[in-house]
mmCIF file of N, CA and C in Angstrom:
data_model
loop_
_atom_site.group_PDB
_atom_site.id
_atom_site.type_symbol
_atom_site.label_atom_id
_atom_site.label_comp_id
_atom_site.label_asym_id
_atom_site.label_seq_id
_atom_site.Cartn_x
_atom_site.Cartn_y
_atom_site.Cartn_z
ATOM 1 N N GLN A 7 0.823 -1.547 0.130
ATOM 2 C CA GLN A 7 0.082 0.000 0.406
ATOM 3 C C GLN A 7 0.700 1.442 -0.392
ATOM 4 N N VAL A 8 0.797 2.541 -0.830
ATOM 5 C CA VAL A 8 1.441 3.528 -1.006
ATOM 6 C C VAL A 8 0.700 4.357 0.127
ATOM 7 N N ARG A 9 1.968 5.196 0.832
ATOM 8 C CA ARG A 9 0.953 5.844 2.129
ATOM 9 C C ARG A 9 2.265 6.648 2.850
ATOM 10 N N LEU A 10 1.942 7.432 3.401
ATOM 11 C CA LEU A 10 3.294 8.314 4.440
ATOM 12 C C LEU A 10 2.484 8.191 5.453
ATOM 13 N N VAL A 11 3.161 8.489 6.743
ATOM 14 C CA VAL A 11 2.985 8.541 7.613
ATOM 15 C C VAL A 11 3.461 9.384 8.771
ATOM 16 N N GLU A 12 3.414 10.377 9.385
ATOM 17 C CA GLU A 12 4.631 11.517 10.003
ATOM 18 C C GLU A 12 4.460 11.802 11.228
ATOM 19 N N SER A 13 4.814 11.957 11.521
ATOM 20 C CA SER A 13 5.804 11.907 13.460
ATOM 21 C C SER A 13 6.427 13.173 13.763
ATOM 22 N N GLY A 14 5.938 13.218 14.965
ATOM 23 C CA GLY A 14 7.338 14.157 15.504
ATOM 24 C C GLY A 14 6.684 15.405 16.283
ATOM 25 N N GLY A 15 5.204 15.727 15.696
ATOM 26 C CA GLY A 15 4.509 17.401 16.221
ATOM 27 C C GLY A 15 4.501 17.138 17.462
ATOM 28 N N GLY A 16 4.590 18.259 18.366
ATOM 29 C CA GLY A 16 4.398 17.966 19.665
ATOM 30 C C GLY A 16 4.115 20.009 20.331
ATOM 31 N N LEU A 17 4.383 19.902 21.144
ATOM 32 C CA LEU A 17 3.927 21.690 22.175
ATOM 33 C C LEU A 17 5.641 22.293 22.286
ATOM 34 N N VAL A 18 6.207 23.165 21.773
ATOM 35 C CA VAL A 18 7.509 23.754 22.005
ATOM 36 C C VAL A 18 7.471 25.278 22.563
ATOM 37 N N ARG A 19 8.580 25.641 22.534
ATOM 38 C CA ARG A 19 8.498 26.864 23.081
ATOM 39 C C ARG A 19 8.775 27.486 22.147
ATOM 40 N N PRO A 20 9.411 29.085 22.075
ATOM 41 C CA PRO A 20 9.581 29.776 20.140
ATOM 42 C C PRO A 20 11.509 30.101 20.503
ATOM 43 N N GLY A 21 12.039 29.591 19.984
ATOM 44 C CA GLY A 21 13.226 29.108 19.828
ATOM 45 C C GLY A 21 13.395 28.095 20.289
ATOM 46 N N ASP A 22 12.678 26.748 20.472
ATOM 47 C CA ASP A 22 13.072 25.147 20.761
ATOM 48 C C ASP A 22 13.446 24.531 19.228
ATOM 49 N N SER A 23 13.489 23.192 18.740
ATOM 50 C CA SER A 23 13.589 22.796 17.782
ATOM 51 C C SER A 23 13.135 21.344 18.118
ATOM 52 N N LEU A 24 12.067 21.297 17.037
ATOM 53 C CA LEU A 24 11.334 19.983 16.787
ATOM 54 C C LEU A 24 12.281 18.802 15.317
ATOM 55 N N ARG A 25 12.162 17.948 15.326
ATOM 56 C CA ARG A 25 12.383 17.324 14.609
ATOM 57 C C ARG A 25 11.114 15.716 14.096
ATOM 58 N N LEU A 26 10.295 16.494 12.376
ATOM 59 C CA LEU A 26 9.813 16.115 12.181
ATOM 60 C C LEU A 26 9.978 14.666 11.038
ATOM 61 N N SER A 27 9.301 13.255 11.335
ATOM 62 C CA SER A 27 9.739 12.776 10.314
ATOM 63 C C SER A 27 8.423 11.931 9.823
ATOM 64 N N CYS A 28 8.495 11.137 8.145
ATOM 65 C CA CYS A 28 7.480 10.985 6.895
ATOM 66 C C CYS A 28 8.307 9.013 7.010
ATOM 67 N N ALA A 29 7.393 8.842 7.275
ATOM 68 C CA ALA A 29 7.993 7.393 6.778
ATOM 69 C C ALA A 29 6.760 6.615 5.675
ATOM 70 N N ALA A 30 7.598 7.032 4.484
ATOM 71 C CA ALA A 30 7.232 6.388 3.148
ATOM 72 C C ALA A 30 7.178 5.241 2.870
ATOM 73 N N SER A 31 5.840 4.594 2.649
ATOM 74 C CA SER A 31 5.833 3.484 1.940
ATOM 75 C C SER A 31 5.924 3.577 0.083
ATOM 76 N N LEU A 32 6.827 3.344 -0.443
ATOM 77 C CA LEU A 32 6.409 4.028 -1.241
ATOM 78 C C LEU A 32 8.326 3.035 -2.056
ATOM 79 N N SER A 33 7.606 2.692 -3.189
ATOM 80 C CA SER A 33 8.760 2.152 -3.795
ATOM 81 C C SER A 33 10.630 2.670 -3.632
ATOM 82 N N SER A 34 10.600 3.744 -3.736
ATOM 83 C CA SER A 34 12.207 4.518 -3.344
ATOM 84 C C SER A 34 11.909 6.129 -3.451
ATOM 85 N N ILE A 35 12.130 6.506 -2.240
ATOM 86 C CA ILE A 35 11.980 7.950 -2.378
ATOM 87 C C ILE A 35 12.582 8.479 -3.366
ATOM 88 N N SER A 36 13.550 7.868 -3.874
ATOM 89 C CA SER A 36 14.303 8.488 -4.975
ATOM 90 C C SER A 36 13.984 8.901 -6.556
ATOM 91 N N ASN A 37 12.468 8.147 -6.091
ATOM 92 C CA ASN A 37 11.493 8.296 -7.267
ATOM 93 C C ASN A 37 10.431 9.396 -6.956
ATOM 94 N N TYR A 38 10.755 10.029 -6.331
ATOM 95 C CA TYR A 38 9.710 10.886 -6.409
ATOM 96 C C TYR A 38 10.410 12.504 -5.450
ATOM 97 N N VAL A 39 9.479 13.186 -6.062
ATOM 98 C CA VAL A 39 9.915 14.595 -4.495
ATOM 99 C C VAL A 39 8.567 14.139 -3.952
ATOM 100 N N MET A 40 9.490 14.664 -2.962
ATOM 101 C CA MET A 40 8.978 14.586 -1.198
ATOM 102 C C MET A 40 9.117 15.694 -1.225
ATOM 103 N N ALA A 41 7.466 16.293 0.009
ATOM 104 C CA ALA A 41 7.686 17.968 0.459
ATOM 105 C C ALA A 41 6.827 17.787 1.604
ATOM 106 N N TRP A 42 7.368 19.238 2.476
ATOM 107 C CA TRP A 42 6.468 19.135 4.141
ATOM 108 C C TRP A 42 5.742 20.489 3.076
ATOM 109 N N PHE A 43 4.480 20.262 3.607
ATOM 110 C CA PHE A 43 3.684 21.504 3.723
ATOM 111 C C PHE A 43 3.119 21.478 4.957
ATOM 112 N N ARG A 44 1.904 23.074 5.109
ATOM 113 C CA ARG A 44 1.645 22.773 6.498
ATOM 114 C C ARG A 44 0.753 24.128 6.904
ATOM 115 N N GLN A 45 -0.356 23.640 7.124
ATOM 116 C CA GLN A 45 -1.623 24.230 6.762
ATOM 117 C C GLN A 45 -2.272 24.898 8.479
ATOM 118 N N ALA A 46 -2.365 26.086 8.347
ATOM 119 C CA ALA A 46 -2.627 26.842 10.219
ATOM 120 C C ALA A 46 -3.986 26.914 10.183
ATOM 121 N N PRO A 47 -5.006 27.448 11.510
ATOM 122 C CA PRO A 47 -6.058 27.845 10.899
ATOM 123 C C PRO A 47 -6.737 28.866 10.287
ATOM 124 N N GLY A 48 -7.040 29.082 9.473
ATOM 125 C CA GLY A 48 -7.824 30.496 8.693
ATOM 126 C C GLY A 48 -6.848 30.537 7.963
ATOM 127 N N LYS A 49 -5.670 29.785 7.331
ATOM 128 C CA LYS A 49 -4.729 30.545 6.530
ATOM 129 C C LYS A 49 -4.731 29.272 5.364
ATOM 130 N N GLN A 50 -4.173 29.276 4.534
ATOM 131 C CA GLN A 50 -4.011 28.698 3.478
ATOM 132 C C GLN A 50 -2.556 27.465 3.359
ATOM 133 N N ARG A 51 -3.366 26.115 2.870
ATOM 134 C CA ARG A 51 -2.049 25.972 2.687
ATOM 135 C C ARG A 51 -0.550 25.772 1.923
ATOM 136 N N GLU A 52 0.639 25.700 2.473
ATOM 137 C CA GLU A 52 1.936 25.984 2.369
ATOM 138 C C GLU A 52 2.810 25.335 1.719
ATOM 139 N N ARG A 53 3.700 25.371 0.859
ATOM 140 C CA ARG A 53 4.746 24.532 1.074
ATOM 141 C C ARG A 53 5.843 24.946 1.617
ATOM 142 N N VAL A 54 6.000 24.205 2.457
ATOM 143 C CA VAL A 54 7.514 24.868 3.215
ATOM 144 C C VAL A 54 8.454 23.991 2.529
ATOM 145 N N ALA A 55 9.095 22.963 2.356
ATOM 146 C CA ALA A 55 10.052 22.222 1.229
ATOM 147 C C ALA A 55 10.105 21.491 0.523
ATOM 148 N N ASN A 56 10.329 20.949 -0.467
ATOM 149 C CA ASN A 56 10.747 20.020 -0.789
ATOM 150 C C ASN A 56 12.536 19.262 -0.931
ATOM 151 N N LEU A 57 12.425 18.101 -1.930
ATOM 152 C CA LEU A 57 13.490 17.038 -1.811
ATOM 153 C C LEU A 57 13.219 16.457 -3.219
ATOM 154 N N TYR A 58 14.308 16.813 -4.053
ATOM 155 C CA TYR A 58 14.211 16.029 -5.419
ATOM 156 C C TYR A 58 14.909 14.879 -4.696
ATOM 157 N N GLY A 59 14.455 13.573 -5.162
ATOM 158 C CA GLY A 59 15.310 12.232 -4.868
ATOM 159 C C GLY A 59 16.601 11.914 -5.608
ATOM 160 N N THR A 60 16.083 12.402 -6.918
ATOM 161 C CA THR A 60 17.346 12.185 -7.951
ATOM 162 C C THR A 60 18.360 13.081 -7.291
ATOM 163 N N SER A 61 18.147 14.502 -7.842
ATOM 164 C CA SER A 61 19.181 14.763 -6.976
ATOM 165 C C SER A 61 19.798 15.466 -5.646
ATOM 166 N N GLY A 62 18.874 14.648 -4.989
ATOM 167 C CA GLY A 62 19.388 16.109 -3.602
ATOM 168 C C GLY A 62 19.118 17.384 -3.255
ATOM 169 N N SER A 63 18.649 17.835 -4.367
ATOM 170 C CA SER A 63 18.218 19.585 -4.166
ATOM 171 C C SER A 63 16.792 19.997 -3.812
ATOM 172 N N ARG A 64 16.997 20.830 -2.847
ATOM 173 C CA ARG A 64 16.124 21.174 -1.524
ATOM 174 C C ARG A 64 15.790 22.863 -1.667
ATOM 175 N N HIS A 65 14.305 22.556 -1.923
ATOM 176 C CA HIS A 65 14.174 24.527 -1.220
ATOM 177 C C HIS A 65 13.124 24.649 -0.580
ATOM 178 N N TYR A 66 13.240 25.517 0.082
ATOM 179 C CA TYR A 66 12.159 26.196 0.926
ATOM 180 C C TYR A 66 11.412 27.397 0.642
ATOM 181 N N LEU A 67 10.741 27.405 1.668
ATOM 182 C CA LEU A 67 9.862 28.633 1.854
ATOM 183 C C LEU A 67 10.445 29.634 2.448
ATOM 184 N N ASP A 68 10.130 31.018 1.749
ATOM 185 C CA ASP A 68 10.961 32.077 2.144
ATOM 186 C C ASP A 68 10.850 32.448 3.683
ATOM 187 N N SER A 69 9.757 31.917 4.731
ATOM 188 C CA SER A 69 9.807 32.363 5.463
ATOM 189 C C SER A 69 10.803 30.747 6.440
ATOM 190 N N VAL A 70 10.898 29.875 6.189
ATOM 191 C CA VAL A 70 11.780 29.079 6.925
ATOM 192 C C VAL A 70 13.505 29.227 6.910
ATOM 193 N N LYS A 71 13.324 29.915 5.818
ATOM 194 C CA LYS A 71 15.076 29.493 5.110
ATOM 195 C C LYS A 71 15.916 29.327 6.002
ATOM 196 N N GLY A 72 17.204 29.175 5.854
ATOM 197 C CA GLY A 72 17.615 29.100 7.366
ATOM 198 C C GLY A 72 17.881 29.073 9.114
ATOM 199 N N ARG A 73 16.434 28.022 8.595
ATOM 200 C CA ARG A 73 15.658 27.437 9.815
ATOM 201 C C ARG A 73 15.328 26.091 9.643
ATOM 202 N N PHE A 74 14.933 25.999 8.897
ATOM 203 C CA PHE A 74 14.568 24.673 8.817
ATOM 204 C C PHE A 74 15.140 23.313 7.676
ATOM 205 N N THR A 75 14.993 22.369 7.747
ATOM 206 C CA THR A 75 16.038 21.510 7.074
ATOM 207 C C THR A 75 15.409 20.206 6.340
ATOM 208 N N ILE A 76 14.867 19.993 5.231
ATOM 209 C CA ILE A 76 14.908 18.960 4.651
ATOM 210 C C ILE A 76 15.775 18.114 4.565
ATOM 211 N N SER A 77 15.554 16.673 5.143
ATOM 212 C CA SER A 77 16.417 15.686 3.817
ATOM 213 C C SER A 77 15.868 14.216 4.227
ATOM 214 N N GLY A 78 16.874 13.083 3.896
ATOM 215 C CA GLY A 78 15.987 11.732 3.217
ATOM 216 C C GLY A 78 17.004 10.871 3.572
ATOM 217 N N ASP A 79 16.427 9.117 3.579
ATOM 218 C CA ASP A 79 17.397 8.424 3.887
ATOM 219 C C ASP A 79 16.559 7.169 3.233
ATOM 220 N N SER A 80 17.163 6.926 1.752
ATOM 221 C CA SER A 80 16.330 6.554 0.524
ATOM 222 C C SER A 80 16.639 4.680 1.561
ATOM 223 N N ALA A 81 17.549 4.694 1.939
ATOM 224 C CA ALA A 81 17.775 3.151 2.272
ATOM 225 C C ALA A 81 16.759 2.995 2.836
ATOM 226 N N LYS A 82 15.583 3.746 3.930
ATOM 227 C CA LYS A 82 15.150 3.581 4.867
ATOM 228 C C LYS A 82 13.660 3.922 4.195
ATOM 229 N N ASN A 83 13.789 4.643 3.127
ATOM 230 C CA ASN A 83 12.739 5.298 3.033
ATOM 231 C C ASN A 83 11.741 6.083 4.023
ATOM 232 N N MET A 84 12.716 7.203 4.160
ATOM 233 C CA MET A 84 12.368 8.351 5.945
ATOM 234 C C MET A 84 12.595 9.279 4.920
ATOM 235 N N VAL A 85 11.839 10.567 5.281
ATOM 236 C CA VAL A 85 11.965 11.964 5.130
ATOM 237 C C VAL A 85 11.549 12.435 6.104
ATOM 238 N N TYR A 86 12.697 13.591 6.664
ATOM 239 C CA TYR A 86 12.725 14.386 8.205
ATOM 240 C C TYR A 86 12.815 15.706 7.735
ATOM 241 N N LEU A 87 11.952 16.266 8.546
ATOM 242 C CA LEU A 87 12.270 18.169 8.518
ATOM 243 C C LEU A 87 12.856 18.570 9.927
ATOM 244 N N GLN A 88 13.998 18.820 10.078
ATOM 245 C CA GLN A 88 14.432 19.739 11.393
ATOM 246 C C GLN A 88 13.764 21.218 11.112
ATOM 247 N N MET A 89 13.272 21.942 12.068
ATOM 248 C CA MET A 89 13.049 22.977 12.644
ATOM 249 C C MET A 89 13.910 23.526 13.860
ATOM 250 N N ASP A 90 14.237 24.150 13.284
ATOM 251 C CA ASP A 90 15.763 25.216 14.264
ATOM 252 C C ASP A 90 14.650 27.056 14.331
ATOM 253 N N ASN A 91 14.816 27.077 15.757
ATOM 254 C CA ASN A 91 14.166 28.423 16.312
ATOM 255 C C ASN A 91 13.421 28.784 15.997
ATOM 256 N N LEU A 92 12.167 28.166 16.579
ATOM 257 C CA LEU A 92 10.751 28.283 15.709
ATOM 258 C C LEU A 92 10.148 29.077 16.166
ATOM 259 N N LYS A 93 8.918 28.864 15.394
ATOM 260 C CA LYS A 93 8.504 30.686 16.033
ATOM 261 C C LYS A 93 7.058 30.528 16.087
ATOM 262 N N ASN A 94 5.717 31.417 16.836
ATOM 263 C CA ASN A 94 4.367 30.749 16.914
ATOM 264 C C ASN A 94 4.404 30.996 15.770
ATOM 265 N N GLU A 95 4.629 31.587 14.522
ATOM 266 C CA GLU A 95 3.749 31.292 13.752
ATOM 267 C C GLU A 95 3.874 30.164 12.552
ATOM 268 N N ASP A 96 4.833 29.185 13.009
ATOM 269 C CA ASP A 96 5.359 28.030 12.533
ATOM 270 C C ASP A 96 4.036 27.138 12.988
ATOM 271 N N SER A 97 3.474 27.072 13.754
ATOM 272 C CA SER A 97 2.666 26.827 14.381
ATOM 273 C C SER A 97 1.352 26.398 13.172
ATOM 274 N N ALA A 98 1.219 24.746 13.268
ATOM 275 C CA ALA A 98 0.496 24.515 12.208
ATOM 276 C C ALA A 98 0.138 22.566 11.826
ATOM 277 N N ILE A 99 -0.635 21.972 11.368
ATOM 278 C CA ILE A 99 -0.551 20.785 11.046
ATOM 279 C C ILE A 99 0.522 20.957 9.810
ATOM 280 N N TYR A 100 1.406 19.574 9.925
ATOM 281 C CA TYR A 100 2.346 19.094 9.034
ATOM 282 C C TYR A 100 2.121 18.430 8.507
ATOM 283 N N TYR A 101 2.167 17.968 7.192
ATOM 284 C CA TYR A 101 1.573 17.431 6.135
ATOM 285 C C TYR A 101 3.654 16.848 5.326
ATOM 286 N N CYS A 102 3.164 15.161 5.580
ATOM 287 C CA CYS A 102 4.586 15.046 4.773
ATOM 288 C C CYS A 102 3.339 14.857 2.928
ATOM 289 N N ALA A 103 4.240 14.300 1.500
ATOM 290 C CA ALA A 103 3.649 14.391 0.486
ATOM 291 C C ALA A 103 4.753 14.258 -0.304
ATOM 292 N N ALA A 104 3.932 13.590 -1.384
ATOM 293 C CA ALA A 104 4.742 12.804 -2.022
ATOM 294 C C ALA A 104 3.992 13.203 -3.936
ATOM 295 N N ARG A 105 5.180 12.828 -4.622
ATOM 296 C CA ARG A 105 5.290 13.555 -6.248
ATOM 297 C C ARG A 105 6.183 12.477 -7.502
ATOM 298 N N ARG A 106 5.432 12.167 -8.209
ATOM 299 C CA ARG A 106 6.926 11.534 -8.965
ATOM 300 C C ARG A 106 7.898 12.875 -9.468
ATOM 301 N N ILE A 107 8.550 12.409 -10.069
ATOM 302 C CA ILE A 107 9.848 13.181 -10.400
ATOM 303 C C ILE A 107 9.219 14.234 -11.550
ATOM 304 N N SER A 108 8.586 12.879 -12.472
ATOM 305 C CA SER A 108 8.259 13.509 -14.012
ATOM 306 C C SER A 108 7.365 14.093 -13.945
ATOM 307 N N THR A 109 6.703 14.815 -12.649
ATOM 308 C CA THR A 109 4.891 14.877 -12.228
ATOM 309 C C THR A 109 5.103 16.622 -12.266
ATOM 310 N N PRO A 110 3.928 17.639 -13.180
ATOM 311 C CA PRO A 110 3.954 19.688 -12.893
ATOM 312 C C PRO A 110 4.214 19.565 -11.241
ATOM 313 N N ALA A 111 4.785 20.489 -10.507
ATOM 314 C CA ALA A 111 4.650 21.063 -9.682
ATOM 315 C C ALA A 111 3.954 20.849 -8.932
ATOM 316 N N ASP A 112 2.484 20.910 -9.014
ATOM 317 C CA ASP A 112 1.336 21.228 -8.674
ATOM 318 C C ASP A 112 0.513 19.660 -8.251
ATOM 319 N N ALA A 113 0.863 18.780 -8.785
ATOM 320 C CA ALA A 113 0.579 17.314 -8.580
ATOM 321 C C ALA A 113 1.176 16.668 -7.467
ATOM 322 N N TYR A 114 0.966 17.091 -6.212
ATOM 323 C CA TYR A 114 1.533 16.033 -5.305
ATOM 324 C C TYR A 114 0.301 15.196 -5.212
ATOM 325 N N ASN A 115 0.223 13.823 -4.873
ATOM 326 C CA ASN A 115 -1.171 13.072 -5.369
ATOM 327 C C ASN A 115 -1.348 11.981 -4.169
ATOM 328 N N ILE A 116 0.030 12.323 -2.992
ATOM 329 C CA ILE A 116 0.274 10.857 -1.787
ATOM 330 C C ILE A 116 0.608 11.809 -1.123
ATOM 331 N N TRP A 117 -0.227 11.609 0.229
ATOM 332 C CA TRP A 117 -0.533 12.470 1.550
ATOM 333 C C TRP A 117 -0.665 11.594 2.869
ATOM 334 N N GLY A 118 0.334 11.785 3.678
ATOM 335 C CA GLY A 118 -0.132 11.344 5.249
ATOM 336 C C GLY A 118 -1.139 12.456 5.903
ATOM 337 N N ARG A 119 -1.390 12.106 6.532
ATOM 338 C CA ARG A 119 -2.701 12.933 7.521
ATOM 339 C C ARG A 119 -2.472 13.851 8.238
ATOM 340 N N GLY A 120 -0.695 14.565 8.696
ATOM 341 C CA GLY A 120 -0.675 15.029 9.012
ATOM 342 C C GLY A 120 -0.270 15.135 10.965
ATOM 343 N N THR A 121 0.591 16.188 10.945
ATOM 344 C CA THR A 121 1.391 15.875 12.794
ATOM 345 C C THR A 121 0.823 17.685 13.149
ATOM 346 N N GLN A 122 0.389 17.694 14.089
ATOM 347 C CA GLN A 122 0.310 18.997 15.283
ATOM 348 C C GLN A 122 1.690 19.730 15.672
ATOM 349 N N VAL A 123 2.015 20.841 15.287
ATOM 350 C CA VAL A 123 3.406 21.766 15.681
ATOM 351 C C VAL A 123 2.603 22.639 16.149
ATOM 352 N N THR A 124 2.717 23.007 17.715
ATOM 353 C CA THR A 124 1.794 24.118 18.310
ATOM 354 C C THR A 124 3.808 24.900 18.798
ATOM 355 N N VAL A 125 3.795 25.714 18.497
ATOM 356 C CA VAL A 125 4.367 26.324 18.905
ATOM 357 C C VAL A 125 4.484 27.931 19.864
ATOM 358 N N SER A 126 4.299 28.372 21.382
ATOM 359 C CA SER A 126 4.161 28.917 22.754
ATOM 360 C C SER A 126 4.709 28.956 23.418
ATOM 361 N N SER A 127 4.383 30.205 23.911
ATOM 362 C CA SER A 127 5.093 30.196 25.433
ATOM 363 C C SER A 127 4.352 30.372 26.302
#
C-alpha cells in the first residue's frame, strides 16, 4: 500500500527545535519529489520544503529559510524536517507529501494525515 505517515509533532516554546519524520511506503523515495506542507487555522496550505530524490536538490519557503532543513534516507524510505528556532507563526498541522519526479509542481497526490506542531510560550 502506498502511504505516508508523519510523526514528531508536539508543543514547544519559541526558539526551540523539533524534528518531524515521514515514513514513506513507496518503491523508493529516489523516484519522487518529497515535500512538507503546513496549514494553520484560517490560512491557506503552503509548501514548506521539498526534496528531489534524484539530485538531492532542496527548496524552502522564504519564511523558513535558514531555520528548517529537509532531508531523506533512501535506504530507510524516511524523510525528515528539522525545524530550528521555531516561531509562533510556525504553528500548524504539518503534512508529508510526494509526487513522481516527472510530474508538475502541483501534482502532489500522495499525502499523510498530518502531525500537529504548536509553538507557544
